[in-house]
Short mmCIF file of C-alpha atoms in Angstrom, two decimals:
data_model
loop_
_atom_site.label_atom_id
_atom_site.label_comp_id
_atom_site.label_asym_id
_atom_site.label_seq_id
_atom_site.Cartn_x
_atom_site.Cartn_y
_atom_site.Cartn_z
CA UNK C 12 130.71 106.81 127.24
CA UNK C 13 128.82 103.52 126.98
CA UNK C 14 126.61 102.58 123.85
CA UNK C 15 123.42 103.10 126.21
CA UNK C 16 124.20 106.67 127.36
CA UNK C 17 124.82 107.63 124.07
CA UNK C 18 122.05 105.87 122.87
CA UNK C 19 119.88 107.83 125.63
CA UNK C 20 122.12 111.37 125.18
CA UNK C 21 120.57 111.07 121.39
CA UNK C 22 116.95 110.29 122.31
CA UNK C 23 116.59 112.95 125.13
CA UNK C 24 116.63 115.73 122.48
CA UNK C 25 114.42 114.02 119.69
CA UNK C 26 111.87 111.67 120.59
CA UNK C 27 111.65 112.50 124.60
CA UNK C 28 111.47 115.91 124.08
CA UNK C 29 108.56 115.57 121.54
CA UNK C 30 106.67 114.21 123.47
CA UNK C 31 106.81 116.22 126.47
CA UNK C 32 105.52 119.08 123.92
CA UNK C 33 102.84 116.68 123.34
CA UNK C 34 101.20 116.53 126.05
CA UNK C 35 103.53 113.13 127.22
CA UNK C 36 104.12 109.74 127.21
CA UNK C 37 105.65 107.51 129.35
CA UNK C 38 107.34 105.45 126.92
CA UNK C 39 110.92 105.75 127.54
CA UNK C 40 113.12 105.00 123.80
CA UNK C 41 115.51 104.13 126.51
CA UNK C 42 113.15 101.36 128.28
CA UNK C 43 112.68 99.76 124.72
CA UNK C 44 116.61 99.89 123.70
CA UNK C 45 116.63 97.43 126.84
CA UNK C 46 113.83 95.44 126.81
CA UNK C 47 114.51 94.49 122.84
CA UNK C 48 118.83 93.93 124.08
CA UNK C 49 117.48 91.69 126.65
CA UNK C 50 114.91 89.72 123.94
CA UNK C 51 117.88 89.56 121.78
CA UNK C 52 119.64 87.80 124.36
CA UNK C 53 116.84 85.66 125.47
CA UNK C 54 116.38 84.66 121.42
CA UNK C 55 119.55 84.19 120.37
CA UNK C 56 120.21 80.26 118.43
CA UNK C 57 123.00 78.37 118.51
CA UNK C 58 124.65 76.58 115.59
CA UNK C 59 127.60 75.45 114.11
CA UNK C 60 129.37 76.77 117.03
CA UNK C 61 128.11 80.22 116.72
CA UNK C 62 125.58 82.48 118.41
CA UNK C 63 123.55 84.28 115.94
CA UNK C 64 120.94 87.18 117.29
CA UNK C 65 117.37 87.63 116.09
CA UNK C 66 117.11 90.18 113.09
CA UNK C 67 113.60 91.24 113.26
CA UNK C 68 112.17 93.38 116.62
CA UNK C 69 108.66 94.59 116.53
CA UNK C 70 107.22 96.27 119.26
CA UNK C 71 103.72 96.46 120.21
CA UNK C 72 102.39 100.03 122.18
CA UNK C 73 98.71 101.38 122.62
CA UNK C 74 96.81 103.52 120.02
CA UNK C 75 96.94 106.55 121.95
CA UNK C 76 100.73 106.09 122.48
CA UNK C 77 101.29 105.41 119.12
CA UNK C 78 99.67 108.31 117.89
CA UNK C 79 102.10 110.53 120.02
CA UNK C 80 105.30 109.03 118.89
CA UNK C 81 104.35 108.16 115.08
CA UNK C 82 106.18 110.87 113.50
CA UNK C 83 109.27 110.18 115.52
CA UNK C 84 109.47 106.36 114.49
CA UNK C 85 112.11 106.57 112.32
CA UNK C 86 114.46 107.82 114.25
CA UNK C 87 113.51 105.80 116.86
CA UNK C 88 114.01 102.63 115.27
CA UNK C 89 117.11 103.94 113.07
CA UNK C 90 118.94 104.64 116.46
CA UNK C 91 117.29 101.17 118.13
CA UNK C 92 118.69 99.01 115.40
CA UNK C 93 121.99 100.74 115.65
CA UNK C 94 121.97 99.89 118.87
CA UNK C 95 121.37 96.43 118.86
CA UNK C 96 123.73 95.76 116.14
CA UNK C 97 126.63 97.52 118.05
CA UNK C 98 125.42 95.28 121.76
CA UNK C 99 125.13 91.96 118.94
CA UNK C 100 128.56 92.38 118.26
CA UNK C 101 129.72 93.10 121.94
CA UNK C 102 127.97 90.02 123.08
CA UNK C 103 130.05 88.10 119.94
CA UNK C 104 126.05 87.70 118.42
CA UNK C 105 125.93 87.16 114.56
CA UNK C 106 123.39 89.24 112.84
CA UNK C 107 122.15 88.37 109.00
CA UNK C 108 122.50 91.54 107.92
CA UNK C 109 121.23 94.80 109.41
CA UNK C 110 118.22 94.38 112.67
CA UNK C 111 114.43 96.23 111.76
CA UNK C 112 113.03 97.16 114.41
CA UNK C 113 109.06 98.17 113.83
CA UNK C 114 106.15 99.64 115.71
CA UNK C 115 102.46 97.98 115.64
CA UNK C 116 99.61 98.81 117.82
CA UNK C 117 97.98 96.33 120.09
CA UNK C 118 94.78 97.41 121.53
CA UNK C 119 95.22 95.05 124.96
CA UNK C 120 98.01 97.28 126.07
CA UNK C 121 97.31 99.95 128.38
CA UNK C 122 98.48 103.43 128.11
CA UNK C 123 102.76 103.48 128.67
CA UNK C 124 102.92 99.54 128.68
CA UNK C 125 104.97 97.94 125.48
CA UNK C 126 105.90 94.61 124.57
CA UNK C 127 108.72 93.44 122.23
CA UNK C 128 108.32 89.83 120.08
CA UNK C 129 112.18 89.11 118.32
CA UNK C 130 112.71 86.71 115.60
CA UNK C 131 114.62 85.18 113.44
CA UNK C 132 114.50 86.36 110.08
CA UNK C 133 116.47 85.67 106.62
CA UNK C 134 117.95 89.07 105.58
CA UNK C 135 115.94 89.14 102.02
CA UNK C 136 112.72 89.20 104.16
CA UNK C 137 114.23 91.83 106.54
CA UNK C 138 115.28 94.09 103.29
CA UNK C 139 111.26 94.10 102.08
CA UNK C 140 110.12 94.82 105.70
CA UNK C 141 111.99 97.56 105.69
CA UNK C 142 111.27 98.82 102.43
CA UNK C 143 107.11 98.69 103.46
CA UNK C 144 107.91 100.25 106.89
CA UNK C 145 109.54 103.22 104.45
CA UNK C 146 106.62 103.12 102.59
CA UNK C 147 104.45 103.61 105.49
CA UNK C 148 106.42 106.55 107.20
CA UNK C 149 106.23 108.06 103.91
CA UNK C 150 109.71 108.72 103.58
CA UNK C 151 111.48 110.57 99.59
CA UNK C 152 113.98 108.54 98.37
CA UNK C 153 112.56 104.57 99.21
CA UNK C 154 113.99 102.70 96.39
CA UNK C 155 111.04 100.67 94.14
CA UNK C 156 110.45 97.16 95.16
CA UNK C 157 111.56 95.08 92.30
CA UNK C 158 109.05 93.72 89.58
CA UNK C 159 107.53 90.46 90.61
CA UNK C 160 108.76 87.46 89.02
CA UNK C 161 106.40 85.39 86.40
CA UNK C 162 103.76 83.75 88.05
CA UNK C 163 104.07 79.77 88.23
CA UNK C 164 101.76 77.27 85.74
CA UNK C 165 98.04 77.66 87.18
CA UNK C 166 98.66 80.29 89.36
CA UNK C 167 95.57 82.07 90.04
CA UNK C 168 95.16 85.55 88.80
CA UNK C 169 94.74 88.46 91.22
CA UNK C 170 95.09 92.25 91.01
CA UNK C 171 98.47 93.53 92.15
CA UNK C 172 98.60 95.02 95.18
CA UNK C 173 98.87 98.40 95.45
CA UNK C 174 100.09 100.92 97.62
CA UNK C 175 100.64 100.20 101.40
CA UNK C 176 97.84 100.67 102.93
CA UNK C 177 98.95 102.05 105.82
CA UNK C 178 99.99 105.61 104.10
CA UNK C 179 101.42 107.78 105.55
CA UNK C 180 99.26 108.08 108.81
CA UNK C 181 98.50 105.47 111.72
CA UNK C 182 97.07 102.27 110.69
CA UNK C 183 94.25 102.88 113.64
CA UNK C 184 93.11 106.55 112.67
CA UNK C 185 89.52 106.96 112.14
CA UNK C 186 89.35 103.07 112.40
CA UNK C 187 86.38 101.62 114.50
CA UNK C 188 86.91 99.11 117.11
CA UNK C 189 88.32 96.17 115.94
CA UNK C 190 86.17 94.00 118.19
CA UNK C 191 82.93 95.99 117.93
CA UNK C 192 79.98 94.28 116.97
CA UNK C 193 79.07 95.86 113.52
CA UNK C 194 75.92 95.44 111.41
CA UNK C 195 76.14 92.86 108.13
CA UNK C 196 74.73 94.75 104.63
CA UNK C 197 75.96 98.11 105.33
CA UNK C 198 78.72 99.73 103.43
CA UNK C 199 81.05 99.49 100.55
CA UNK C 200 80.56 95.57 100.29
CA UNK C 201 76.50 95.87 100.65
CA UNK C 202 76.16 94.30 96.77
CA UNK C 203 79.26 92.10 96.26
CA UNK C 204 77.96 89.16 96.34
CA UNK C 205 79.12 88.00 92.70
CA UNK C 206 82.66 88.91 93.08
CA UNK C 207 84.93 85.69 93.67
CA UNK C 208 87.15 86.09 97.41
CA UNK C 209 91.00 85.58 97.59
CA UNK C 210 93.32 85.91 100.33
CA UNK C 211 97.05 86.94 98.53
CA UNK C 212 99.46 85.80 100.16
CA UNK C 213 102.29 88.80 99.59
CA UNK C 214 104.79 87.65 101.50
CA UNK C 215 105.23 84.27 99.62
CA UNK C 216 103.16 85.11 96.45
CA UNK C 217 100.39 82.88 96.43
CA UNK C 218 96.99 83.09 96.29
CA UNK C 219 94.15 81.34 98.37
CA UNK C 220 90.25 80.97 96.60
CA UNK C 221 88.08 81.48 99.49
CA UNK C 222 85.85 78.54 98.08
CA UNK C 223 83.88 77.60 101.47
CA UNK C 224 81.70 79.78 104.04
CA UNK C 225 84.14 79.13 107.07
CA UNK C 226 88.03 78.07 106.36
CA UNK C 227 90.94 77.94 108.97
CA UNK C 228 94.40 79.33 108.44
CA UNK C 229 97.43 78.11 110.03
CA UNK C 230 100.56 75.93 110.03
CA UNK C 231 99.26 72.72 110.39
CA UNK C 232 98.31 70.37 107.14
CA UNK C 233 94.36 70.32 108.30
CA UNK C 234 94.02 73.56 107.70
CA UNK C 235 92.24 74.90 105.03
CA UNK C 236 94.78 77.59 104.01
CA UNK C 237 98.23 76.29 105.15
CA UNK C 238 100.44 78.94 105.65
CA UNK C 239 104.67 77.83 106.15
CA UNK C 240 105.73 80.29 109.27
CA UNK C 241 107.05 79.43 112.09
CA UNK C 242 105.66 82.81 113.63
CA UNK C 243 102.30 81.72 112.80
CA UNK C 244 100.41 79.18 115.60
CA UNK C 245 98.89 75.79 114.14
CA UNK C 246 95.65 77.07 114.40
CA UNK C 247 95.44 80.57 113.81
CA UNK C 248 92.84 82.13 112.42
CA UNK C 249 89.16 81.23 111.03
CA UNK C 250 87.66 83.39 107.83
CA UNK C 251 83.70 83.22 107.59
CA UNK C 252 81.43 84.43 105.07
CA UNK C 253 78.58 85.87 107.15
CA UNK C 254 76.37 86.07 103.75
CA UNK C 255 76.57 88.36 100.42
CA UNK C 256 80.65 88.22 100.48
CA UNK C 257 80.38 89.87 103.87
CA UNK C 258 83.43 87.95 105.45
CA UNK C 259 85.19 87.91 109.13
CA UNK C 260 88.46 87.37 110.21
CA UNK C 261 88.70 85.45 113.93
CA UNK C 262 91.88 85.40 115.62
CA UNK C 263 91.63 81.40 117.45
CA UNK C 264 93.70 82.10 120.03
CA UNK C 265 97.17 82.60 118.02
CA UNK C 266 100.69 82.77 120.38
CA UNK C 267 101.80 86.00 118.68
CA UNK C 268 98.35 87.18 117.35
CA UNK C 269 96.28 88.45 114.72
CA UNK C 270 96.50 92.07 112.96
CA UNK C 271 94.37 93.90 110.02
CA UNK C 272 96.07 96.89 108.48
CA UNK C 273 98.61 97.13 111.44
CA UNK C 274 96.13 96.87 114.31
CA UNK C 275 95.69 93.63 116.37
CA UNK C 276 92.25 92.05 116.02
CA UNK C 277 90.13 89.63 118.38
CA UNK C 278 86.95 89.08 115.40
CA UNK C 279 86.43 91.87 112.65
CA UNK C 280 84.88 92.63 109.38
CA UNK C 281 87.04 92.47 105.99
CA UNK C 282 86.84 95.36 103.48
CA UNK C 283 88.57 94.58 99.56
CA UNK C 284 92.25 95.14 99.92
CA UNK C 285 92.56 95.19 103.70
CA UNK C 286 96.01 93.73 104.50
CA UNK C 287 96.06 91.10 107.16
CA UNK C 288 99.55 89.84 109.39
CA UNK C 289 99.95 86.85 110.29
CA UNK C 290 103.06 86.36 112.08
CA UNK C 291 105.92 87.91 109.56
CA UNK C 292 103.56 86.67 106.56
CA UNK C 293 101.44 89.70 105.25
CA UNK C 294 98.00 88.86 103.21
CA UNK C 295 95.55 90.80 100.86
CA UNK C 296 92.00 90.18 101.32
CA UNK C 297 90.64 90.18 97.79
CA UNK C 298 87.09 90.57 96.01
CA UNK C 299 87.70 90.35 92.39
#
């Protein structure tokens, strides 16, 4: 039996079947298995006379679809990465350790449509990926992430970040529209206009003092915040303070997008702690 019918033999009883009971989706597990093979292909590097085979897969569905397949993620992506590792090594592909493959939600995307970005990603950053998509499925027995190291001479202070803030449900649930026009002086932030703004930069534990009304973010040195991923477009995103600490995040047209706790934005308002992605490069939006 070949590694896709036993691939699909596993998923016709699990994930398939669920969602049948669920009213159905047309997302097949056995569509995405091929599509994210195929990126793997299409991304693969050469060097040193050896292939070596993106490590990081996410895939992008609707809300609606996500909400029908959330529970069943895991396995999903357990028997996905398993999958990709075992066609890696039949192709004569190097991996860095063991594929992730995740699941985000991109509003664009109609109903039963997916798309599939692969990368290339150092196994250390793979290992705490997969320890926060853990976190977010809720799942006994995730190890602790390790204690952060000492911050560096004149680091700037910030709280620690706490839980993920994606829990243990969708990302999206209850969330408005993330390109909804919304009305400036309502809600939690109405009176927090003495607190100082930060952006915390998890993934490479730094932190950003939001010291002007409208800063850009993205690879290039005229930026105002200068972020070092490749994933991340030279011009990516603008922040604004619309008044009172009331602040915006713009997406400026980014090649692999913009995303605020998990969902992919177009312009939106910033609450404290929301946790903004940036290609692989995950930030905290602070008021302190």
């Amino acid at each position: 039996m070949g590694l896709l019918s036993k691939f699909e033999g596993k998923m016709e009883d699990t994930v398939e079947g669920a969602a049948n009971k669920m009213g159905g989706t047309p997302l097949s597990p056995v569509q995405i298995a091929k599509r994210a093979e195929k990126q793997m292909r299409r991304e693969r590097m050469v060097g040193a006379g050896k292939e070596y085979a993106p490590t990081l897969y996410t895939v992008f569905v609707n809300a609606d679809d996500d909400a029908r397949l959330f529970g069943y993620y895991p396995t999903l992506a357990g028997e996905t990465e398993t999958y990709l590792s075992a066609k890696a090594a039949e192709h004569g592909l190097i991996m860095d350790g063991q594929p992730l493959v995740r699941f985000m939600v991109d509003d664009e995307l109609k109903h039963g449509k997916f798309t599939i970005q692969s990368e290339m990603v150092a196994a250390p950053l793979v290992a705490k990926l997969r320890q926060e998509e853990m976190e977010r499925y809720g799942l006994a027995g995730a190890p602790a992430p390790a204690p952060a190291p000492a911050p560096a001479p004149g680091y700037v202070p910030v709280r620690p970040t706490g839980a993920n803030p994606y829990g243990q449900q969708p990302a999206y649930e209850g969330a408005p529209d993330a390109t909804e026009n919304f009305q400036m002086g309502t809600g939690p932030q109405s009176n927090l206009g003495q607190l100082t703004p930060y952006l915390y930069d998890i993934t490479h534990d730094q932190a950003f003092l939001l010291d002007s009304d409208s800063m850009t973010i993205g690879r290039e040195n005229n930026n105002d915040i200068v972020l070092q991923d490749i994933n991340i477009s030279r011009h990516h995103a603008e922040i604004r303070n619309m008044g009172n600490n009331h602040w915006t995040l713009t997406d400026l047209g980014s090649m692999n997008g913009t995303f605020v706790n998990g969902r992919k934005i177009k312009s939106t308002a910033l609450n404290d702690a929301d946790r903004i992605t940036l290609g692989i490069t995950d930030i905290e939006f602070q008021l302190i």
